[in-house]
Amino acid sequence: MVLFVLERVSRHSPAESWRRLTDWPRHADVVPLTRVAVRTPPPTREGTVFVARSGLGPLAFDDPMEVVAWHPPGDAAPGTCRLVKRGTFVTGWAEFEVHPAGRGGSRVVWREDLSVRALPGFADPVLLRSARWMFGRAVDGLLERE
């Protein structure tokens, strides 16, 4: 199990950063070999379920997630979203906050607790480095790509 925190500053408003981070199918655009299917009808809210399928052929796995907290940003209030990973291979949770920042931009704080079943504890440092890199790249891509 690994726990990590990422922080990013975006030129986008909190509402726009929130929109970009919570457009679940767009996550497939920034995570290689992944596609995302939302299983519940819009709009996103507590109880929304989506599945990220990552990998190739027999080496692919599903990473089902459920939104358990959903508070979009307000005028000056930060937005918070918490996801619980409901899979059998990847478990844990992710949560992010979107805060107002200077000049109309926003600051994103992403926390993730990640566990991969059957991965021995001595592999945690490698999991931590690779997860931090992959999720950092994904957050960067979501905030900057259109």
PDB file of C-alpha atoms in Angstrom:
ATOM      1  CA  MET A   1       0.000   0.000   0.000  1.00  0.00           C
ATOM      2  CA  VAL A   2       1.262   3.473  -0.870  1.00  0.00           C
ATOM      3  CA  LEU A   3      -0.058   6.900  -0.011  1.00  0.00           C
ATOM      4  CA  PHE A   4       1.000   9.961  -1.966  1.00  0.00           C
ATOM      5  CA  VAL A   5      -0.004  13.570  -2.482  1.00  0.00           C
ATOM      6  CA  LEU A   6       0.315  15.653  -5.660  1.00  0.00           C
ATOM      7  CA  GLU A   7      -0.176  19.379  -5.888  1.00  0.00           C
ATOM      8  CA  ARG A   8      -0.608  21.357  -9.080  1.00  0.00           C
ATOM      9  CA  VAL A   9      -1.381  24.977  -9.932  1.00  0.00           C
ATOM     10  CA  SER A  10      -3.575  25.548 -12.969  1.00  0.00           C
ATOM     11  CA  ARG A  11      -4.288  28.640 -15.028  1.00  0.00           C
ATOM     12  CA  HIS A  12      -7.924  27.492 -15.180  1.00  0.00           C
ATOM     13  CA  SER A  13     -10.635  28.628 -12.790  1.00  0.00           C
ATOM     14  CA  PRO A  14     -11.633  26.207 -10.039  1.00  0.00           C
ATOM     15  CA  ALA A  15     -14.841  25.387 -11.956  1.00  0.00           C
ATOM     16  CA  GLU A  16     -12.917  24.597 -15.152  1.00  0.00           C
ATOM     17  CA  SER A  17     -10.249  22.551 -13.353  1.00  0.00           C
ATOM     18  CA  TRP A  18     -13.050  20.645 -11.605  1.00  0.00           C
ATOM     19  CA  ARG A  19     -14.784  19.984 -14.925  1.00  0.00           C
ATOM     20  CA  ARG A  20     -11.562  18.676 -16.447  1.00  0.00           C
ATOM     21  CA  LEU A  21     -10.722  16.416 -13.493  1.00  0.00           C
ATOM     22  CA  THR A  22     -14.229  14.956 -13.253  1.00  0.00           C
ATOM     23  CA  ASP A  23     -14.727  14.209 -16.928  1.00  0.00           C
ATOM     24  CA  TRP A  24     -14.069  10.524 -16.262  1.00  0.00           C
ATOM     25  CA  PRO A  25     -13.815   9.342 -19.916  1.00  0.00           C
ATOM     26  CA  ARG A  26     -11.102  11.998 -20.526  1.00  0.00           C
ATOM     27  CA  HIS A  27      -8.868  10.132 -18.063  1.00  0.00           C
ATOM     28  CA  ALA A  28      -8.350   7.545 -20.822  1.00  0.00           C
ATOM     29  CA  ASP A  29      -6.753  10.303 -22.938  1.00  0.00           C
ATOM     30  CA  VAL A  30      -3.942  10.739 -20.424  1.00  0.00           C
ATOM     31  CA  VAL A  31      -3.435   7.214 -19.047  1.00  0.00           C
ATOM     32  CA  PRO A  32      -1.838   4.893 -21.603  1.00  0.00           C
ATOM     33  CA  LEU A  33      -3.614   1.654 -22.546  1.00  0.00           C
ATOM     34  CA  THR A  34      -6.733   2.659 -20.621  1.00  0.00           C
ATOM     35  CA  ARG A  35     -10.357   3.257 -21.478  1.00  0.00           C
ATOM     36  CA  VAL A  36     -13.030   4.494 -19.095  1.00  0.00           C
ATOM     37  CA  ALA A  37     -16.735   3.639 -19.056  1.00  0.00           C
ATOM     38  CA  VAL A  38     -19.202   5.429 -16.800  1.00  0.00           C
ATOM     39  CA  ARG A  39     -21.757   2.901 -15.541  1.00  0.00           C
ATOM     40  CA  THR A  40     -24.329   5.291 -14.050  1.00  0.00           C
ATOM     41  CA  PRO A  41     -26.373   8.007 -15.772  1.00  0.00           C
ATOM     42  CA  PRO A  42     -25.217  11.634 -15.620  1.00  0.00           C
ATOM     43  CA  PRO A  43     -24.694  13.920 -13.900  1.00  0.00           C
ATOM     44  CA  THR A  44     -21.812  12.791 -11.702  1.00  0.00           C
ATOM     45  CA  ARG A  45     -22.746  12.735  -8.019  1.00  0.00           C
ATOM     46  CA  GLU A  46     -22.262  10.545  -4.963  1.00  0.00           C
ATOM     47  CA  GLY A  47     -22.939   7.003  -6.139  1.00  0.00           C
ATOM     48  CA  THR A  48     -21.569   7.489  -9.666  1.00  0.00           C
ATOM     49  CA  VAL A  49     -19.630   4.400 -10.751  1.00  0.00           C
ATOM     50  CA  PHE A  50     -17.078   4.187 -13.533  1.00  0.00           C
ATOM     51  CA  VAL A  51     -14.567   1.564 -14.610  1.00  0.00           C
ATOM     52  CA  ALA A  52     -11.084   2.132 -15.952  1.00  0.00           C
ATOM     53  CA  ARG A  53      -9.872  -0.863 -17.979  1.00  0.00           C
ATOM     54  CA  SER A  54      -6.096  -0.845 -18.315  1.00  0.00           C
ATOM     55  CA  GLY A  55      -3.676  -3.116 -20.103  1.00  0.00           C
ATOM     56  CA  LEU A  56      -3.616  -5.297 -23.178  1.00  0.00           C
ATOM     57  CA  GLY A  57      -5.447  -8.544 -23.843  1.00  0.00           C
ATOM     58  CA  PRO A  58      -5.094 -11.074 -21.025  1.00  0.00           C
ATOM     59  CA  LEU A  59      -2.933  -8.619 -19.066  1.00  0.00           C
ATOM     60  CA  ALA A  60      -5.768  -6.079 -18.762  1.00  0.00           C
ATOM     61  CA  PHE A  61      -7.696  -5.466 -15.559  1.00  0.00           C
ATOM     62  CA  ASP A  62     -10.724  -3.471 -14.458  1.00  0.00           C
ATOM     63  CA  ASP A  63     -10.431  -0.720 -11.865  1.00  0.00           C
ATOM     64  CA  PRO A  64     -14.030   0.070 -10.801  1.00  0.00           C
ATOM     65  CA  MET A  65     -14.463   3.264  -8.794  1.00  0.00           C
ATOM     66  CA  GLU A  66     -17.353   4.873  -6.968  1.00  0.00           C
ATOM     67  CA  VAL A  67     -17.757   8.547  -6.134  1.00  0.00           C
ATOM     68  CA  VAL A  68     -18.433   8.640  -2.377  1.00  0.00           C
ATOM     69  CA  ALA A  69     -18.081  12.401  -1.821  1.00  0.00           C
ATOM     70  CA  TRP A  70     -18.994  15.097  -4.335  1.00  0.00           C
ATOM     71  CA  HIS A  71     -18.780  18.801  -3.496  1.00  0.00           C
ATOM     72  CA  PRO A  72     -18.054  21.007  -6.548  1.00  0.00           C
ATOM     73  CA  PRO A  73     -16.233  24.286  -5.892  1.00  0.00           C
ATOM     74  CA  GLY A  74     -18.346  27.294  -4.938  1.00  0.00           C
ATOM     75  CA  ASP A  75     -17.658  31.016  -5.151  1.00  0.00           C
ATOM     76  CA  ALA A  76     -14.715  30.954  -2.757  1.00  0.00           C
ATOM     77  CA  ALA A  77     -15.075  27.425  -1.374  1.00  0.00           C
ATOM     78  CA  PRO A  78     -12.876  24.574  -2.585  1.00  0.00           C
ATOM     79  CA  GLY A  79     -14.346  21.558  -4.332  1.00  0.00           C
ATOM     80  CA  THR A  80     -13.727  18.038  -3.013  1.00  0.00           C
ATOM     81  CA  CYS A  81     -14.258  14.641  -4.602  1.00  0.00           C
ATOM     82  CA  ARG A  82     -13.471  11.239  -3.112  1.00  0.00           C
ATOM     83  CA  LEU A  83     -13.398   7.967  -5.039  1.00  0.00           C
ATOM     84  CA  VAL A  84     -13.214   4.461  -3.611  1.00  0.00           C
ATOM     85  CA  LYS A  85     -11.611   1.759  -5.735  1.00  0.00           C
ATOM     86  CA  ARG A  86     -13.924  -1.260  -5.684  1.00  0.00           C
ATOM     87  CA  GLY A  87     -11.773  -3.681  -7.675  1.00  0.00           C
ATOM     88  CA  THR A  88     -10.273  -7.017  -6.820  1.00  0.00           C
ATOM     89  CA  PHE A  89      -6.816  -6.165  -8.195  1.00  0.00           C
ATOM     90  CA  VAL A  90      -6.372  -2.465  -7.385  1.00  0.00           C
ATOM     91  CA  THR A  91      -7.867  -1.146  -4.163  1.00  0.00           C
ATOM     92  CA  GLY A  92      -7.726   2.033  -2.126  1.00  0.00           C
ATOM     93  CA  TRP A  93      -9.090   5.525  -2.644  1.00  0.00           C
ATOM     94  CA  ALA A  94      -8.360   8.818  -4.315  1.00  0.00           C
ATOM     95  CA  GLU A  95      -9.515  12.277  -3.383  1.00  0.00           C
ATOM     96  CA  PHE A  96      -8.837  15.677  -4.762  1.00  0.00           C
ATOM     97  CA  GLU A  97      -9.510  19.247  -3.814  1.00  0.00           C
ATOM     98  CA  VAL A  98      -9.715  22.218  -6.165  1.00  0.00           C
ATOM     99  CA  HIS A  99      -8.944  25.540  -4.482  1.00  0.00           C
ATOM    100  CA  PRO A 100      -9.081  29.079  -5.855  1.00  0.00           C
ATOM    101  CA  ALA A 101      -5.617  30.479  -6.576  1.00  0.00           C
ATOM    102  CA  GLY A 102      -4.245  33.822  -7.671  1.00  0.00           C
ATOM    103  CA  ARG A 103      -5.246  35.509 -10.929  1.00  0.00           C
ATOM    104  CA  GLY A 104      -8.356  33.398 -11.377  1.00  0.00           C
ATOM    105  CA  GLY A 105      -6.491  30.099 -11.442  1.00  0.00           C
ATOM    106  CA  SER A 106      -6.758  27.097  -9.177  1.00  0.00           C
ATOM    107  CA  ARG A 107      -4.673  24.814  -7.024  1.00  0.00           C
ATOM    108  CA  VAL A 108      -5.320  21.067  -7.126  1.00  0.00           C
ATOM    109  CA  VAL A 109      -4.363  18.713  -4.306  1.00  0.00           C
ATOM    110  CA  TRP A 110      -4.668  15.014  -5.230  1.00  0.00           C
ATOM    111  CA  ARG A 111      -4.261  12.299  -2.572  1.00  0.00           C
ATOM    112  CA  GLU A 112      -4.219   8.624  -3.363  1.00  0.00           C
ATOM    113  CA  ASP A 113      -3.994   5.478  -1.260  1.00  0.00           C
ATOM    114  CA  LEU A 114      -3.184   2.663  -3.656  1.00  0.00           C
ATOM    115  CA  SER A 115      -2.781  -1.047  -3.128  1.00  0.00           C
ATOM    116  CA  VAL A 116      -2.189  -3.759  -5.699  1.00  0.00           C
ATOM    117  CA  ARG A 117      -3.259  -7.214  -4.599  1.00  0.00           C
ATOM    118  CA  ALA A 118      -0.524  -9.856  -4.515  1.00  0.00           C
ATOM    119  CA  LEU A 119       2.206  -7.218  -4.757  1.00  0.00           C
ATOM    120  CA  PRO A 120       4.626  -7.851  -1.882  1.00  0.00           C
ATOM    121  CA  GLY A 121       5.369  -5.003   0.517  1.00  0.00           C
ATOM    122  CA  PHE A 122       9.003  -4.765  -0.555  1.00  0.00           C
ATOM    123  CA  ALA A 123       7.743  -3.529  -3.956  1.00  0.00           C
ATOM    124  CA  ASP A 124       6.003  -0.507  -2.369  1.00  0.00           C
ATOM    125  CA  PRO A 125       8.851   1.941  -3.156  1.00  0.00           C
ATOM    126  CA  VAL A 126       8.634   1.048  -6.867  1.00  0.00           C
ATOM    127  CA  LEU A 127       4.822   1.263  -6.767  1.00  0.00           C
ATOM    128  CA  LEU A 128       5.051   4.663  -5.073  1.00  0.00           C
ATOM    129  CA  ARG A 129       7.474   6.114  -7.638  1.00  0.00           C
ATOM    130  CA  SER A 130       5.572   4.756 -10.626  1.00  0.00           C
ATOM    131  CA  ALA A 131       2.135   5.773  -9.253  1.00  0.00           C
ATOM    132  CA  ARG A 132       3.349   9.271  -8.428  1.00  0.00           C
ATOM    133  CA  TRP A 133       4.773   9.629 -11.937  1.00  0.00           C
ATOM    134  CA  MET A 134       1.705   8.167 -13.681  1.00  0.00           C
ATOM    135  CA  PHE A 135      -0.910  10.099 -11.687  1.00  0.00           C
ATOM    136  CA  GLY A 136       1.152  13.291 -11.857  1.00  0.00           C
ATOM    137  CA  ARG A 137       1.312  12.962 -15.619  1.00  0.00           C
ATOM    138  CA  ALA A 138      -2.431  12.247 -15.752  1.00  0.00           C
ATOM    139  CA  VAL A 139      -3.372  15.272 -13.622  1.00  0.00           C
ATOM    140  CA  ASP A 140      -1.072  17.486 -15.704  1.00  0.00           C
ATOM    141  CA  GLY A 141      -2.662  16.194 -18.886  1.00  0.00           C
ATOM    142  CA  LEU A 142      -6.224  16.626 -17.635  1.00  0.00           C
ATOM    143  CA  LEU A 143      -5.552  20.186 -16.572  1.00  0.00           C
ATOM    144  CA  GLU A 144      -3.789  21.211 -19.771  1.00  0.00           C
ATOM    145  CA  ARG A 145      -5.253  19.141 -22.631  1.00  0.00           C
ATOM    146  CA  GLU A 146      -8.549  19.881 -24.260  1.00  0.00           C
TER     147      GLU A 146
END
